[in-house]
XYZ file of C-alpha atoms in Angstrom:
553
model
C 163.771 83.141 32.133
C 161.406 85.283 34.208
C 162.683 88.403 32.440
C 162.029 86.877 29.012
C 158.480 85.910 29.999
C 157.855 89.426 31.393
C 159.292 91.022 28.260
C 157.248 88.770 25.967
C 154.074 89.443 27.980
C 154.672 93.202 27.792
C 155.165 93.052 24.011
C 151.999 90.996 23.540
C 149.996 93.379 25.758
C 151.295 96.427 23.915
C 150.631 94.878 20.510
C 147.124 93.856 21.586
C 146.421 97.345 22.878
C 147.570 98.940 19.618
C 145.464 96.484 17.609
C 142.357 97.034 19.707
C 142.753 100.832 19.625
C 143.331 100.807 15.870
C 140.188 98.738 15.361
C 138.106 101.047 17.611
C 137.547 98.340 20.227
C 139.461 100.279 22.856
C 139.076 103.984 23.506
C 141.135 105.786 26.169
C 138.033 107.830 26.978
C 136.369 104.676 28.300
C 138.812 104.654 31.212
C 137.597 106.723 34.179
C 141.142 107.576 35.236
C 141.798 109.230 31.844
C 138.605 111.299 31.956
C 139.066 112.283 35.598
C 142.750 113.114 35.128
C 142.017 115.264 32.085
C 139.230 117.169 33.914
C 141.361 117.759 37.031
C 144.326 118.947 34.978
C 142.211 121.366 32.929
C 140.528 122.779 36.058
C 143.898 123.252 37.760
C 145.426 125.020 34.741
C 142.438 127.363 34.343
C 142.404 128.205 38.061
C 146.149 128.893 38.098
C 145.856 131.086 34.995
C 143.253 133.325 36.668
C 145.192 133.490 39.940
C 148.591 134.262 38.435
C 147.619 136.472 35.479
C 145.374 138.932 37.330
C 147.063 139.011 40.731
C 149.362 142.004 40.235
C 147.080 144.136 38.048
C 144.829 146.813 39.637
C 141.184 145.754 39.492
C 139.059 147.922 37.186
C 141.983 149.315 35.201
C 142.120 149.124 31.416
C 145.048 146.706 31.645
C 143.006 144.483 33.965
C 140.100 144.341 31.486
C 142.429 143.435 28.605
C 144.201 140.723 30.626
C 140.919 139.345 31.935
C 139.588 139.031 28.375
C 142.731 137.136 27.367
C 142.419 134.772 30.346
C 138.717 134.241 29.570
C 139.604 133.266 25.999
C 142.423 130.898 26.995
C 140.225 129.282 29.633
C 137.296 128.919 27.239
C 139.521 127.209 24.667
C 140.848 124.787 27.321
C 137.294 124.076 28.445
C 136.241 123.430 24.845
C 139.132 120.999 24.364
C 138.139 119.172 27.569
C 134.527 118.877 26.387
C 135.585 117.552 22.976
C 137.954 115.019 24.570
C 135.611 113.729 27.303
C 132.511 114.025 25.091
C 128.988 113.042 26.213
C 127.923 114.918 29.337
C 130.829 117.357 29.057
C 129.719 118.446 25.580
C 126.116 118.768 26.801
C 127.150 121.089 29.654
C 129.491 123.019 27.343
C 126.626 123.556 24.876
C 124.465 124.874 27.711
C 127.140 127.408 28.663
C 127.629 128.395 25.025
C 123.919 129.233 24.764
C 124.036 131.823 27.598
C 124.931 134.660 25.240
C 124.070 137.603 27.467
C 124.829 135.970 30.822
C 128.449 134.839 30.419
C 131.517 136.614 29.012
C 131.506 136.647 25.223
C 134.862 134.828 25.102
C 133.181 131.779 26.653
C 129.925 131.792 24.682
C 131.644 132.414 21.340
C 134.209 129.660 21.939
C 131.771 127.064 23.299
C 129.144 127.587 20.581
C 131.190 125.417 18.216
C 130.339 122.386 20.390
C 126.975 122.239 18.601
C 128.846 121.291 15.420
C 131.654 119.241 17.000
C 129.649 116.503 18.687
C 131.110 112.975 18.392
C 129.758 110.304 16.055
C 129.261 106.682 17.023
C 130.625 104.047 14.658
C 128.417 101.682 12.664
C 129.378 98.845 15.007
C 128.295 100.890 18.039
C 124.968 101.763 16.375
C 124.320 98.090 15.637
C 125.162 97.245 19.235
C 122.578 99.687 20.626
C 119.885 98.481 18.208
C 120.661 94.856 19.037
C 120.627 95.424 22.805
C 117.459 97.548 22.896
C 115.281 96.114 20.137
C 116.715 92.640 19.567
C 117.678 93.529 16.008
C 120.691 92.276 14.096
C 122.322 94.709 11.684
C 123.828 93.288 8.524
C 125.780 95.530 6.146
C 124.460 95.359 2.604
C 126.217 97.015 -0.315
C 124.394 97.624 -3.554
C 126.498 98.528 -6.521
C 124.768 98.356 -9.861
C 126.906 98.456 -12.947
C 125.701 101.039 -15.397
C 126.719 101.754 -18.963
C 126.905 105.524 -18.633
C 128.899 107.879 -16.465
C 125.627 109.078 -14.965
C 124.807 105.556 -13.773
C 128.335 105.112 -12.433
C 127.980 108.370 -10.502
C 124.625 107.288 -9.029
C 126.107 103.923 -8.089
C 129.038 105.546 -6.287
C 126.633 107.858 -4.458
C 124.707 104.839 -3.216
C 127.918 103.202 -2.079
C 128.993 106.332 -0.233
C 125.694 106.336 1.676
C 126.527 102.760 2.724
C 122.910 101.669 2.907
C 122.385 98.748 5.250
C 119.501 96.363 5.871
C 118.604 95.728 9.470
C 116.833 92.455 10.217
C 114.682 91.497 13.145
C 114.386 87.761 13.703
C 114.925 87.076 10.047
C 112.612 89.837 8.860
C 114.048 92.990 7.333
C 112.996 96.154 9.161
C 114.580 98.762 6.881
C 114.786 98.798 3.126
C 117.672 101.225 3.508
C 119.591 102.842 6.341
C 122.080 105.648 5.642
C 125.332 105.093 7.440
C 126.240 108.792 7.522
C 124.173 110.531 10.214
C 121.979 113.509 9.394
C 123.253 115.074 12.576
C 125.206 114.147 15.686
C 124.627 115.657 19.126
C 126.234 115.208 22.529
C 123.960 112.309 23.544
C 122.801 110.765 20.254
C 122.852 110.892 16.475
C 120.123 110.689 13.841
C 120.073 108.570 10.669
C 117.687 108.551 7.729
C 116.089 105.204 6.868
C 113.223 103.695 4.884
C 110.879 101.093 6.379
C 109.534 98.072 4.492
C 106.179 99.795 3.968
C 107.937 102.713 2.229
C 107.792 105.251 5.046
C 110.888 107.413 5.369
C 111.886 107.720 9.016
C 114.458 109.413 11.208
C 116.201 107.003 13.595
C 117.665 108.595 16.724
C 120.250 106.349 18.394
C 121.928 107.095 21.705
C 125.722 106.951 21.944
C 126.363 103.624 23.731
C 128.743 104.911 26.420
C 126.824 108.028 27.495
C 124.423 106.248 29.853
C 127.183 104.594 31.876
C 129.440 107.656 31.998
C 126.863 110.395 32.695
C 126.379 109.921 36.459
C 130.139 109.672 37.051
C 130.770 112.759 34.925
C 128.217 114.811 36.859
C 129.734 113.726 40.184
C 133.174 114.695 38.901
C 131.916 118.136 37.817
C 130.279 118.666 41.202
C 133.500 117.888 43.086
C 135.596 120.128 40.805
C 133.149 123.036 41.106
C 133.187 122.747 44.901
C 136.996 122.874 44.878
C 137.012 125.892 42.543
C 134.515 127.670 44.813
C 136.972 127.286 47.696
C 139.607 129.085 45.621
C 137.215 131.680 44.115
C 134.405 132.379 46.645
C 132.454 134.443 44.071
C 132.339 131.478 41.690
C 128.700 130.289 41.890
C 128.128 127.612 39.266
C 126.604 124.819 41.336
C 123.275 125.548 39.617
C 124.805 124.078 36.463
C 125.450 120.707 38.117
C 122.037 120.714 39.777
C 120.360 121.261 36.402
C 122.439 118.488 34.796
C 121.532 116.091 37.629
C 117.839 116.777 37.132
C 117.615 116.958 33.329
C 120.182 114.486 31.992
C 118.347 111.295 33.072
C 115.212 112.637 31.331
C 117.116 113.466 28.152
C 118.662 109.990 28.101
C 115.195 108.400 28.122
C 113.957 108.592 24.523
C 110.519 107.280 25.518
C 110.164 110.410 27.636
C 111.186 112.465 24.598
C 108.487 110.770 22.531
C 105.855 111.574 25.158
C 106.978 115.211 25.222
C 106.691 115.410 21.428
C 103.127 114.087 21.464
C 102.145 116.341 24.361
C 103.408 119.546 22.739
C 101.882 118.603 19.372
C 98.480 118.192 21.036
C 98.932 121.272 23.207
C 99.698 123.528 20.211
C 97.441 121.841 17.639
C 95.679 125.149 16.945
C 98.858 126.447 15.277
C 98.588 124.983 11.782
C 102.110 126.177 10.927
C 103.700 123.918 13.585
C 104.848 120.426 12.620
C 106.104 117.860 15.137
C 107.364 114.473 13.862
C 105.095 111.519 14.609
C 106.606 108.857 16.917
C 106.592 105.168 15.919
C 106.255 103.601 19.354
C 106.389 99.975 18.239
C 109.968 100.536 17.034
C 111.231 102.741 19.879
C 112.978 102.162 23.197
C 114.817 104.173 25.860
C 117.852 104.470 23.545
C 116.313 104.201 20.057
C 113.589 106.542 18.776
C 111.927 106.143 15.385
C 109.974 109.110 14.113
C 108.559 110.628 10.968
C 111.277 112.077 8.737
C 111.005 115.844 8.219
C 113.483 118.166 6.550
C 113.920 121.882 5.971
C 116.300 124.796 6.409
C 117.538 125.919 9.803
C 115.469 128.686 11.350
C 118.404 131.120 11.441
C 119.212 130.648 7.734
C 117.838 133.865 6.273
C 119.347 133.127 2.839
C 117.494 129.779 2.679
C 114.206 131.507 3.458
C 114.756 134.169 0.808
C 115.638 131.511 -1.802
C 112.483 129.551 -1.011
C 110.109 132.502 -0.779
C 109.577 132.235 2.988
C 108.621 135.421 4.834
C 111.315 135.954 7.473
C 109.157 138.249 9.619
C 106.316 135.725 9.581
C 108.629 132.939 10.773
C 110.016 135.109 13.569
C 106.502 136.168 14.570
C 105.190 132.566 14.577
C 108.170 131.318 16.579
C 107.435 134.023 19.154
C 103.785 132.920 19.264
C 104.802 129.307 19.901
C 107.093 130.118 22.784
C 104.792 132.716 24.355
C 102.036 130.096 24.336
C 104.329 127.457 25.844
C 105.774 129.719 28.544
C 102.919 131.964 29.656
C 99.784 129.934 28.870
C 100.747 126.261 29.211
C 103.866 126.257 31.381
C 105.386 123.402 29.340
C 108.434 124.698 27.486
C 110.735 123.205 24.835
C 114.084 124.394 26.205
C 116.537 123.604 23.411
C 115.538 125.790 20.433
C 118.981 126.038 18.870
C 118.811 126.339 15.042
C 119.448 122.629 14.437
C 116.277 121.777 16.357
C 113.993 124.307 14.643
C 113.552 123.922 10.878
C 111.437 125.843 8.371
C 109.939 124.606 5.110
C 107.448 125.926 2.590
C 104.590 123.533 1.864
C 104.389 123.061 -1.940
C 100.636 122.404 -1.848
C 99.448 125.314 0.325
C 102.385 127.688 -0.059
C 102.426 128.168 3.738
C 105.650 128.184 5.700
C 105.896 125.510 8.406
C 108.020 125.485 11.560
C 109.308 121.985 12.381
C 110.162 121.459 16.046
C 112.671 118.661 16.753
C 114.482 117.165 19.769
C 111.931 117.057 22.586
C 114.177 115.655 25.297
C 114.557 118.848 27.340
C 111.366 120.488 28.650
C 110.734 122.711 31.646
C 107.450 122.414 33.543
C 106.534 125.727 35.224
C 104.544 125.815 38.444
C 101.398 127.945 38.446
C 102.745 130.475 40.971
C 106.023 130.868 39.073
C 104.187 131.242 35.750
C 101.906 133.979 37.125
C 104.816 135.941 38.610
C 106.686 135.600 35.328
C 103.621 136.847 33.380
C 103.257 139.872 35.659
C 106.974 140.631 35.395
C 106.940 140.633 31.583
C 103.805 142.789 31.529
C 105.616 145.266 33.791
C 108.735 145.195 31.598
C 106.716 145.854 28.432
C 104.855 148.744 30.104
C 108.064 150.062 31.744
C 106.323 149.920 35.148
C 109.403 149.974 37.373
C 107.537 149.462 40.659
C 106.004 146.236 39.402
C 109.326 145.204 37.785
C 110.929 145.501 41.217
C 108.032 143.712 42.964
C 107.905 140.670 40.702
C 111.687 140.438 40.275
C 111.992 140.190 44.045
C 109.261 137.550 44.139
C 111.329 135.543 41.654
C 114.409 135.660 43.893
C 116.338 138.621 42.438
C 116.381 140.648 45.673
C 118.319 143.921 45.423
C 119.794 142.777 42.101
C 116.434 143.286 40.338
C 117.870 145.861 37.844
C 120.484 143.303 36.738
C 117.790 140.618 36.606
C 115.623 142.782 34.334
C 118.601 143.337 32.020
C 119.371 139.593 31.975
C 115.777 138.732 31.052
C 115.461 141.286 28.274
C 119.115 141.489 27.126
C 118.644 145.270 27.161
C 120.419 148.031 29.052
C 118.856 149.413 32.239
C 118.260 152.687 30.384
C 116.228 150.835 27.714
C 114.299 148.926 30.385
C 113.342 152.221 32.052
C 112.396 153.782 28.726
C 110.421 150.745 27.537
C 111.899 147.749 25.727
C 109.350 148.031 22.900
C 110.153 151.689 22.218
C 113.299 151.182 20.157
C 115.260 148.306 18.575
C 118.566 147.095 19.983
C 121.439 149.209 18.702
C 124.919 147.834 18.034
C 126.368 149.919 20.873
C 123.736 148.611 23.311
C 124.475 145.021 22.307
C 128.192 145.578 22.959
C 127.352 147.168 26.317
C 125.253 144.175 27.389
C 127.949 141.689 26.381
C 130.694 143.622 28.167
C 128.511 143.833 31.287
C 128.279 140.033 31.288
C 132.018 139.992 32.026
C 131.988 142.951 34.430
C 129.089 141.633 36.526
C 129.888 137.912 36.339
C 129.967 137.389 40.162
C 126.573 139.099 40.537
C 125.132 137.157 37.584
C 126.246 133.816 39.027
C 124.851 134.843 42.421
C 121.508 135.596 40.773
C 121.506 132.277 38.914
C 122.033 130.527 42.251
C 119.182 132.453 43.933
C 116.379 132.368 41.353
C 113.989 129.373 41.177
C 115.448 126.434 39.246
C 112.649 126.827 36.686
C 114.169 130.155 35.653
C 117.512 128.691 34.547
C 116.290 126.868 31.448
C 114.036 129.820 30.569
C 117.071 132.116 30.541
C 118.884 129.711 28.239
C 115.791 129.469 26.003
C 115.471 133.270 25.890
C 119.088 133.625 24.762
C 118.723 130.953 22.055
C 115.573 132.645 20.712
C 117.297 136.045 20.748
C 120.169 134.531 18.765
C 117.682 133.387 16.108
C 116.033 136.822 16.007
C 119.441 138.493 15.682
C 120.324 136.248 12.715
C 116.988 137.074 11.056
C 117.277 140.827 11.918
C 113.902 140.762 13.690
C 115.050 141.275 17.272
C 112.923 143.412 19.619
C 110.183 143.854 17.016
C 106.910 145.338 18.264
C 104.923 142.295 17.097
C 106.871 139.947 19.393
C 106.000 142.057 22.445
C 102.346 142.248 21.364
C 102.149 138.442 21.161
C 103.744 138.162 24.602
C 101.246 140.676 25.979
C 98.309 138.714 24.553
C 99.515 135.467 26.112
C 100.188 137.130 29.478
C 96.693 138.673 29.543
C 95.060 135.344 28.630
C 97.129 133.406 31.189
C 96.451 135.825 34.069
C 92.735 136.043 33.221
C 92.380 132.250 33.078
C 94.133 131.951 36.454
C 91.939 134.650 38.036
C 88.743 133.005 36.736
C 89.841 129.637 38.137
C 90.259 131.207 41.603
C 86.977 133.146 41.554
C 83.721 131.611 42.827
C 81.562 134.573 41.848
C 79.810 134.509 38.474
C 79.818 138.315 38.403
C 83.560 138.434 39.140
C 84.323 135.890 36.390
C 82.267 137.930 33.919
C 84.134 141.069 34.980
C 87.491 139.330 34.431
C 86.408 138.131 30.967
C 85.264 141.640 29.991
C 88.565 143.174 31.147
C 90.445 140.486 29.209
C 88.455 141.196 26.026
C 89.011 144.953 26.303
C 92.752 144.512 26.855
C 93.085 142.165 23.858
C 90.989 144.570 21.767
C 93.362 147.434 22.654
C 96.339 145.314 21.550
C 94.589 144.486 18.259
C 93.928 148.179 17.624
C 97.542 149.059 18.338
C 98.720 146.251 16.043
C 96.421 147.607 13.295
C 97.891 151.075 13.810
C 101.435 149.699 13.477
C 100.452 147.816 10.309
C 98.889 150.914 8.749
C 101.911 152.972 9.721
C 104.252 150.551 7.936
C 102.054 149.807 4.909
C 101.813 151.757 1.648
C 98.137 152.460 2.345
C 98.946 153.783 5.794
C 101.689 156.029 4.460
C 99.282 157.365 1.825
C 96.610 158.099 4.459
C 99.172 159.854 6.692
C 100.387 161.936 3.731
C 96.808 163.016 2.895
C 96.116 163.928 6.531
C 99.363 165.881 6.679
C 98.430 167.871 3.576
C 94.956 168.567 4.964
C 96.545 169.787 8.184
C 98.919 172.152 6.328
C 96.103 173.479 4.098
C 94.035 174.375 7.179
C 96.859 176.552 8.507
């Protein structure tokens, strides 16, 4: 009898489990033991692969380099599969690693980049749950299928059905006229839907994945433990900075009210740039997990073909993006640190004909201290002028120590030869780009040591630099002279403002202002020279001068 009861109970439990899983009520990823077991197994396999595959091969040999590349690729693919399976925090950390183009081996960055397009999507039921819990709203699915007489009407009707528009009600009052079920985009922590409010405003609704909040702290603890274990096996493995950054930044990113405040702050801070657009936040309809904002659309900033189709000047966009980030980093010390192409859109205004840059996703910002910002300004001024003594001085002040040449290469993504020659003297060649990427694998222990030693503020700046360089590479505007000129202007303004604030002498402040004006004037003259040199008028003037010179001799 007892056996029959046990057998019947087992069958009922199994059937219930299958039913719940099939109806999306039960997800194996919700169980900590599944997530932990998967992470431990992946870490063990990767560690064993490195230990066993490279043990008997002479270090530095050609065979070693080939084998190491193969192990890097296998490990990166396993890490990607782990991130996709565990989702949430794992995808967020994987995306961070994938953005470090010139700091990690190419096998890792290339493989992990796909995580930007493979983020999970929450179901409609999960979205409704978050809205209900945070805003007290009930979501009721509403299908609208109008019968038309023509094929055109039938097509439009089917399109509406595919969008699965829903009406969301709050205490009996409808909030949205329509709400598209298919998200505009899904990220590691949230997804965004297009909707229309009762007053006709089109809005973007950002909704946090319901399980991320509960799982994030446990996931970070798990990563910390695994990284400590790996460090015992591989003493040169220094990736604790990654966990420290996740610990600090993830709670801020999970608070959408904080994101809204960041958006308003940066919009006010950069209001002098008329080409910048930041979506307006609708505070009365927002919470820690739901953010309603003005709907804005455009092409991704790395889509050169889109810009050419829409008559947008690619060089102007690249130049304006550089202006934005130079202002944020050097002048204000408040930096949007996630400028991947999905978060930076471009659109041509039909009325004015001007191209706008739309900055989205304001969850991740880095606040720079005044001392750090000044050292960073001085370092970039030294790099642009190829002043190696000052490069060494300010690199050391930022924690690079004797590894300052490597640090300079990491910051600029240029070879040490180019840094010595002057990074604004020549564009990045294909061979130099390959050299930098291969060095990321060869000097990985030194790079991770540097990342552990530099101030924590530097880590997100390095990621931001690499993301911006990726955009410039896609637009073919990398290492342009104009970008360095804009950086120089911002550095001069930032240093001069700081010096004036510390001076109590009226004469000294006037002297600083005069020096600042002369330096900016020199940059303007040089920029004019470059423009004339590249313009038809400039070429004509140079040709006339050349002929006059030849006629004199």
